Short mmCIF file of C-alpha atoms in Angstrom, two decimals:
data_model
loop_
_atom_site.label_atom_id
_atom_site.label_comp_id
_atom_site.label_asym_id
_atom_site.label_seq_id
_atom_site.Cartn_x
_atom_site.Cartn_y
_atom_site.Cartn_z
CA MET A 1 -11.42 46.14 -173.89
CA THR A 2 -10.65 46.00 -170.20
CA ASP A 3 -7.25 47.36 -169.26
CA PHE A 4 -6.27 44.46 -167.01
CA GLN A 5 -3.01 46.13 -166.04
CA LYS A 6 -5.05 48.95 -164.47
CA VAL A 7 -6.98 46.38 -162.47
CA ILE A 8 -3.73 44.77 -161.32
CA ASP A 9 -2.17 48.13 -160.46
CA TYR A 10 -5.24 49.12 -158.45
CA TYR A 11 -5.06 46.02 -156.28
CA ASN A 12 -1.30 46.47 -155.91
CA SER A 13 -1.97 49.81 -154.21
CA PHE A 14 -5.20 48.97 -152.36
CA ASP A 15 -5.46 46.87 -149.19
CA GLU A 16 -8.11 44.47 -150.48
CA LYS A 17 -7.17 41.79 -147.96
CA ASN A 18 -8.41 43.96 -145.07
CA ARG A 19 -11.16 45.87 -146.88
CA LEU A 20 -13.97 44.05 -145.13
CA VAL A 21 -12.57 44.41 -141.61
CA ARG A 22 -11.52 48.06 -141.62
CA ASP A 23 -14.93 49.62 -141.04
CA ASN A 24 -18.62 48.90 -140.53
CA SER A 25 -19.36 49.15 -144.23
CA GLY A 26 -17.08 46.20 -144.89
CA ARG A 27 -18.34 44.39 -141.81
CA LEU A 28 -21.95 44.48 -143.01
CA GLU A 29 -20.96 43.46 -146.54
CA TYR A 30 -19.04 40.48 -145.20
CA GLU A 31 -21.75 39.38 -142.77
CA MET A 32 -24.52 39.58 -145.35
CA THR A 33 -22.46 37.85 -148.03
CA MET A 34 -21.67 34.97 -145.70
CA ARG A 35 -25.37 34.69 -144.85
CA ILE A 36 -26.16 34.41 -148.56
CA LEU A 37 -23.50 31.77 -149.18
CA GLN A 38 -24.59 29.74 -146.16
CA LYS A 39 -28.22 29.90 -147.27
CA TYR A 40 -27.71 28.67 -150.83
CA LEU A 41 -24.57 26.50 -150.86
CA PRO A 42 -24.97 22.75 -150.50
CA GLN A 43 -23.66 21.21 -147.29
CA THR A 44 -20.47 20.06 -148.99
CA GLY A 45 -18.90 20.46 -152.41
CA ARG A 46 -16.22 21.95 -154.58
CA VAL A 47 -16.22 25.75 -154.91
CA LEU A 48 -14.33 28.05 -157.28
CA ASP A 49 -13.81 31.56 -155.90
CA ILE A 50 -12.84 33.55 -159.00
CA GLY A 51 -11.71 37.11 -158.44
CA GLY A 52 -11.57 36.19 -154.76
CA GLY A 53 -8.58 38.37 -153.91
CA ALA A 54 -6.59 37.15 -150.92
CA GLY A 55 -9.39 34.77 -149.94
CA VAL A 56 -11.63 36.70 -147.58
CA TYR A 57 -14.50 34.32 -148.40
CA ALA A 58 -12.46 31.38 -149.68
CA PHE A 59 -10.75 30.70 -146.35
CA PRO A 60 -13.93 30.62 -144.23
CA LEU A 61 -15.51 28.27 -146.79
CA ALA A 62 -12.43 26.04 -146.83
CA LYS A 63 -12.31 25.97 -143.03
CA ALA A 64 -15.97 24.99 -142.93
CA ARG A 65 -16.52 22.01 -145.24
CA TYR A 66 -15.85 22.96 -148.85
CA LYS A 67 -13.02 22.07 -151.22
CA VAL A 68 -12.06 25.53 -152.45
CA HIS A 69 -10.09 26.69 -155.47
CA LEU A 70 -9.12 30.37 -155.17
CA ALA A 71 -8.23 32.39 -158.27
CA ASP A 72 -7.50 36.05 -158.87
CA LEU A 73 -5.82 38.31 -161.43
CA SER A 74 -3.55 39.91 -158.82
CA GLU A 75 -0.24 38.15 -158.15
CA ARG A 76 0.08 40.22 -154.96
CA LEU A 77 -3.22 39.02 -153.53
CA ILE A 78 -2.59 35.44 -154.57
CA ALA A 79 0.80 35.57 -152.84
CA GLN A 80 -0.95 36.73 -149.66
CA ALA A 81 -3.42 33.85 -149.94
CA ARG A 82 -0.67 31.29 -150.50
CA GLU A 83 1.10 32.53 -147.38
CA GLN A 84 -2.08 32.28 -145.33
CA LYS A 85 -2.73 28.78 -146.67
CA ARG A 86 0.80 27.78 -145.64
CA THR A 87 0.82 29.33 -142.18
CA GLU A 88 -2.70 28.23 -141.25
CA LYS A 89 -2.35 24.82 -142.94
CA VAL A 90 -5.73 25.07 -144.68
CA GLU A 91 -5.92 21.68 -146.39
CA ASN A 92 -9.29 22.30 -148.02
CA MET A 93 -7.83 25.23 -149.96
CA VAL A 94 -7.08 22.95 -152.89
CA SER A 95 -5.49 25.49 -155.24
CA VAL A 96 -4.51 29.16 -155.22
CA ASP A 97 -3.71 30.51 -158.68
CA VAL A 98 -3.35 33.66 -160.77
CA VAL A 99 -6.22 33.47 -163.26
CA ASN A 100 -8.09 35.87 -165.52
CA ALA A 101 -11.84 35.40 -165.10
CA ILE A 102 -12.45 35.35 -168.86
CA ASP A 103 -10.23 32.27 -169.26
CA LEU A 104 -10.91 29.40 -166.86
CA SER A 105 -9.28 26.81 -169.12
CA ARG A 106 -7.25 25.32 -166.27
CA TYR A 107 -10.52 23.99 -164.80
CA GLU A 108 -12.45 21.03 -166.18
CA ASP A 109 -16.03 21.07 -167.48
CA GLY A 110 -18.55 20.61 -164.67
CA MET A 111 -15.82 20.63 -162.05
CA PHE A 112 -17.56 22.76 -159.43
CA ASP A 113 -20.71 22.65 -157.34
CA ALA A 114 -20.60 26.45 -157.13
CA VAL A 115 -18.69 29.42 -158.47
CA VAL A 116 -18.34 32.55 -156.35
CA ALA A 117 -17.56 35.51 -158.62
CA LEU A 118 -17.83 38.60 -156.44
CA GLY A 119 -15.22 40.70 -158.25
CA PRO A 120 -14.91 40.12 -162.02
CA PHE A 121 -18.10 41.82 -163.16
CA TYR A 122 -17.08 45.08 -161.46
CA HIS A 123 -14.10 45.36 -163.77
CA LEU A 124 -14.97 43.85 -167.17
CA THR A 125 -15.78 46.93 -169.24
CA ASP A 126 -16.26 45.07 -172.54
CA ALA A 127 -19.56 43.28 -173.21
CA GLU A 128 -17.88 40.35 -174.98
CA GLU A 129 -15.55 39.85 -172.00
CA ARG A 130 -18.52 39.73 -169.65
CA ARG A 131 -20.22 37.17 -171.88
CA ARG A 132 -17.03 35.09 -172.00
CA CYS A 133 -16.76 35.20 -168.22
CA ALA A 134 -20.37 34.05 -167.79
CA SER A 135 -19.86 31.32 -170.41
CA GLU A 136 -16.71 30.07 -168.71
CA ILE A 137 -18.48 30.03 -165.35
CA SER A 138 -21.29 28.01 -166.91
CA ARG A 139 -18.80 25.56 -168.41
CA VAL A 140 -17.05 24.77 -165.13
CA VAL A 141 -20.25 24.53 -163.03
CA LYS A 142 -21.98 21.16 -162.98
CA THR A 143 -25.68 20.92 -163.84
CA GLY A 144 -27.59 21.86 -160.69
CA GLY A 145 -24.66 23.91 -159.45
CA LEU A 146 -24.76 27.55 -158.42
CA VAL A 147 -23.23 30.86 -159.37
CA PHE A 148 -22.93 33.85 -157.03
CA ALA A 149 -22.08 36.82 -159.24
CA GLY A 150 -21.49 40.20 -157.65
CA PHE A 151 -22.11 43.42 -159.55
CA ILE A 152 -22.34 47.15 -158.95
CA PRO A 153 -25.84 48.22 -160.04
CA TYR A 154 -26.05 50.75 -162.85
CA LEU A 155 -27.83 53.53 -160.97
CA SER A 156 -25.84 53.13 -157.77
CA GLY A 157 -22.54 53.10 -159.65
CA SER A 158 -23.37 55.93 -162.01
CA ILE A 159 -24.57 58.22 -159.24
CA GLY A 160 -21.42 57.30 -157.36
CA VAL A 161 -19.37 58.73 -160.23
CA VAL A 162 -21.19 62.06 -159.83
CA GLU A 163 -20.44 61.95 -156.10
CA ARG A 164 -16.81 61.26 -156.93
CA TYR A 165 -16.72 64.51 -158.92
CA PHE A 166 -17.69 66.40 -155.76
CA ARG A 167 -14.72 64.85 -153.91
CA LEU A 168 -12.19 64.28 -156.68
CA PRO A 169 -12.99 66.49 -159.69
CA SER A 170 -9.66 65.68 -161.33
CA GLN A 171 -10.91 62.10 -161.88
CA VAL A 172 -14.26 62.97 -163.45
CA ASP A 173 -15.47 65.41 -166.10
CA ALA A 174 -18.69 65.93 -168.07
CA ASN A 175 -17.74 63.27 -170.62
CA THR A 176 -17.04 60.76 -167.82
CA ILE A 177 -20.50 61.34 -166.37
CA SER A 178 -22.15 61.14 -169.78
CA GLU A 179 -20.39 57.88 -170.63
CA VAL A 180 -21.25 56.11 -167.40
CA PHE A 181 -24.93 57.10 -167.58
CA THR A 182 -25.07 56.10 -171.25
CA SER A 183 -23.10 52.86 -171.23
CA GLY A 184 -22.43 51.87 -167.61
CA ARG A 185 -18.68 52.16 -168.22
CA PHE A 186 -16.47 54.26 -165.96
CA HIS A 187 -12.95 55.39 -166.86
CA ASN A 188 -10.96 57.34 -164.28
CA LEU A 189 -9.25 60.38 -165.80
CA GLU A 190 -6.28 59.86 -163.49
CA ASN A 191 -3.96 56.89 -163.14
CA ASN A 192 -4.32 56.84 -159.39
CA GLY A 193 -7.07 56.81 -156.84
CA PHE A 194 -9.90 54.46 -156.06
CA PHE A 195 -11.26 52.27 -158.87
CA GLN A 196 -9.45 53.05 -162.14
CA GLU A 197 -12.20 51.74 -164.40
CA GLY A 198 -15.30 49.66 -164.01
CA TYR A 199 -18.68 48.59 -165.29
CA TYR A 200 -22.09 49.07 -163.71
CA ALA A 201 -24.71 46.54 -164.85
CA THR A 202 -28.46 46.49 -164.45
CA ALA A 203 -30.06 43.55 -162.70
CA GLU A 204 -31.86 42.71 -165.95
CA GLU A 205 -28.57 42.56 -167.82
CA MET A 206 -27.02 40.20 -165.27
CA GLU A 207 -30.06 37.94 -165.35
CA ARG A 208 -30.19 37.87 -169.16
CA MET A 209 -26.47 37.09 -169.42
CA PHE A 210 -26.70 34.09 -167.11
CA THR A 211 -30.02 32.92 -168.54
CA ASP A 212 -28.28 32.85 -171.94
CA ASN A 213 -25.69 30.56 -170.32
CA TYR A 214 -28.13 27.98 -168.98
CA PHE A 215 -28.79 29.35 -165.51
CA GLU A 216 -32.16 29.75 -163.83
CA THR A 217 -32.41 32.69 -161.45
CA GLU A 218 -32.66 31.89 -157.75
CA CYS A 219 -32.66 35.56 -156.75
CA ILE A 220 -31.15 38.97 -157.43
CA ARG A 221 -30.57 40.95 -154.28
CA SER A 222 -28.71 43.83 -152.75
CA ILE A 223 -25.93 42.70 -150.43
CA ARG A 224 -26.11 45.39 -147.76
CA GLY A 225 -29.68 46.33 -148.66
CA PHE A 226 -31.02 49.50 -147.08
CA GLY A 227 -28.17 49.22 -144.59
CA TYR A 228 -25.97 50.69 -147.34
CA GLU A 229 -24.32 53.88 -146.02
CA ARG A 230 -26.14 53.39 -142.67
CA GLU A 231 -23.70 50.80 -141.35
CA ASP A 232 -22.21 52.89 -138.54
CA SER A 233 -25.64 53.69 -137.16
CA ILE A 234 -26.80 50.07 -137.38
CA TYR A 235 -23.83 48.78 -135.42
CA GLN A 236 -24.40 51.42 -132.74
CA ILE A 237 -27.89 50.08 -131.93
CA LYS A 238 -27.89 49.03 -128.28
CA ASP A 239 -31.33 47.43 -128.12
CA GLU A 240 -30.77 43.83 -129.24
CA SER A 241 -34.38 43.37 -130.35
CA VAL A 242 -34.22 46.52 -132.50
CA TYR A 243 -30.89 45.45 -134.00
CA ALA A 244 -32.25 42.00 -134.82
CA GLU A 245 -35.36 43.45 -136.44
CA VAL A 246 -33.35 45.93 -138.53
CA MET A 247 -31.17 43.08 -139.83
CA ASN A 248 -34.28 41.01 -140.46
CA CYS A 249 -35.85 43.84 -142.46
CA ILE A 250 -32.67 44.31 -144.49
CA GLU A 251 -32.92 40.64 -145.45
CA LYS A 252 -36.65 40.77 -146.18
CA THR A 253 -36.36 43.77 -148.52
CA ALA A 254 -33.02 42.95 -150.19
CA GLU A 255 -34.70 41.71 -153.39
CA ASN A 256 -36.77 44.87 -153.81
CA LYS A 257 -35.83 46.22 -157.23
CA ALA A 258 -35.40 49.80 -156.03
CA ILE A 259 -33.08 48.68 -153.25
CA VAL A 260 -31.09 46.45 -155.63
CA GLU A 261 -30.48 49.31 -158.04
CA MET A 262 -29.63 51.98 -155.47
CA CYS A 263 -27.83 50.29 -152.58
CA GLY A 264 -24.23 49.56 -153.51
CA HIS A 265 -23.11 46.02 -154.31
CA ALA A 266 -25.65 43.46 -155.48
CA MET A 267 -25.59 39.77 -156.31
CA TYR A 268 -27.09 37.50 -158.95
CA ILE A 269 -27.63 33.94 -157.73
CA GLY A 270 -28.44 31.32 -160.36
CA ARG A 271 -28.63 27.54 -160.72
CA LYS A 272 -27.30 25.68 -163.77
CA THR A 273 -30.19 23.95 -165.49
CA MET A 274 -28.51 22.04 -168.31
CA PRO A 275 -25.03 21.13 -169.59
CA GLN A 276 -22.96 23.88 -171.21
CA MET A 277 -22.93 23.42 -174.98
CA THR A 278 -19.37 23.15 -176.35
#
């Protein structure tokens, strides 16, 4: 079972609100994610951003044209979002609530044109919890609606645990490495430091889980693509034509299976094909 208190404690100590503006890594992740959302979302509609933190994507969507419901497990991040909603008077931010992604019971069946779930599948270490999350997403999305589900690919995440040992050996031992390569589950040996526990899924697993919940795959792609860990160099390119072509090539190759599995965060995008069976 997922230790949800560890997830809460992590986000109580980590500046998630500013994660995507602190450095070029976050900048590229944000820019590419917004490109994806703008490409696939309908022109208008109701969007649930589950696990959306303080609203880094929810607020731009609300300020554009969407009716947005923001939900997250962290009371701290939700408090930050409520304050931003109040001070900026964002009327299209319809609700801002503390919600666990495996229980979306406050939302009605078929309520949303799209669900953005860029955080939950990083943290749900139990297979049944992941299935419940996908099932709940399917229930609240209308037929023809979309899901954008972020995940950390198995190989990228597992190798990252080995790299963590090089930097922080007190958080990783041989059993930690064996477990993550065997099961995709990571458990930090310490109660502090980046990412206390998590789950690294394969693209095939994500697709199968959503197919089982009445979604048809639109695409599975890397978010930062081959720009992953090259962000500083990309943003230093002075030649505008070279920069544009590099970004174009990142987009063109983002669905390549090798890039999906090895380049940091990835995303499953699916369309609901039939009503959720209840």
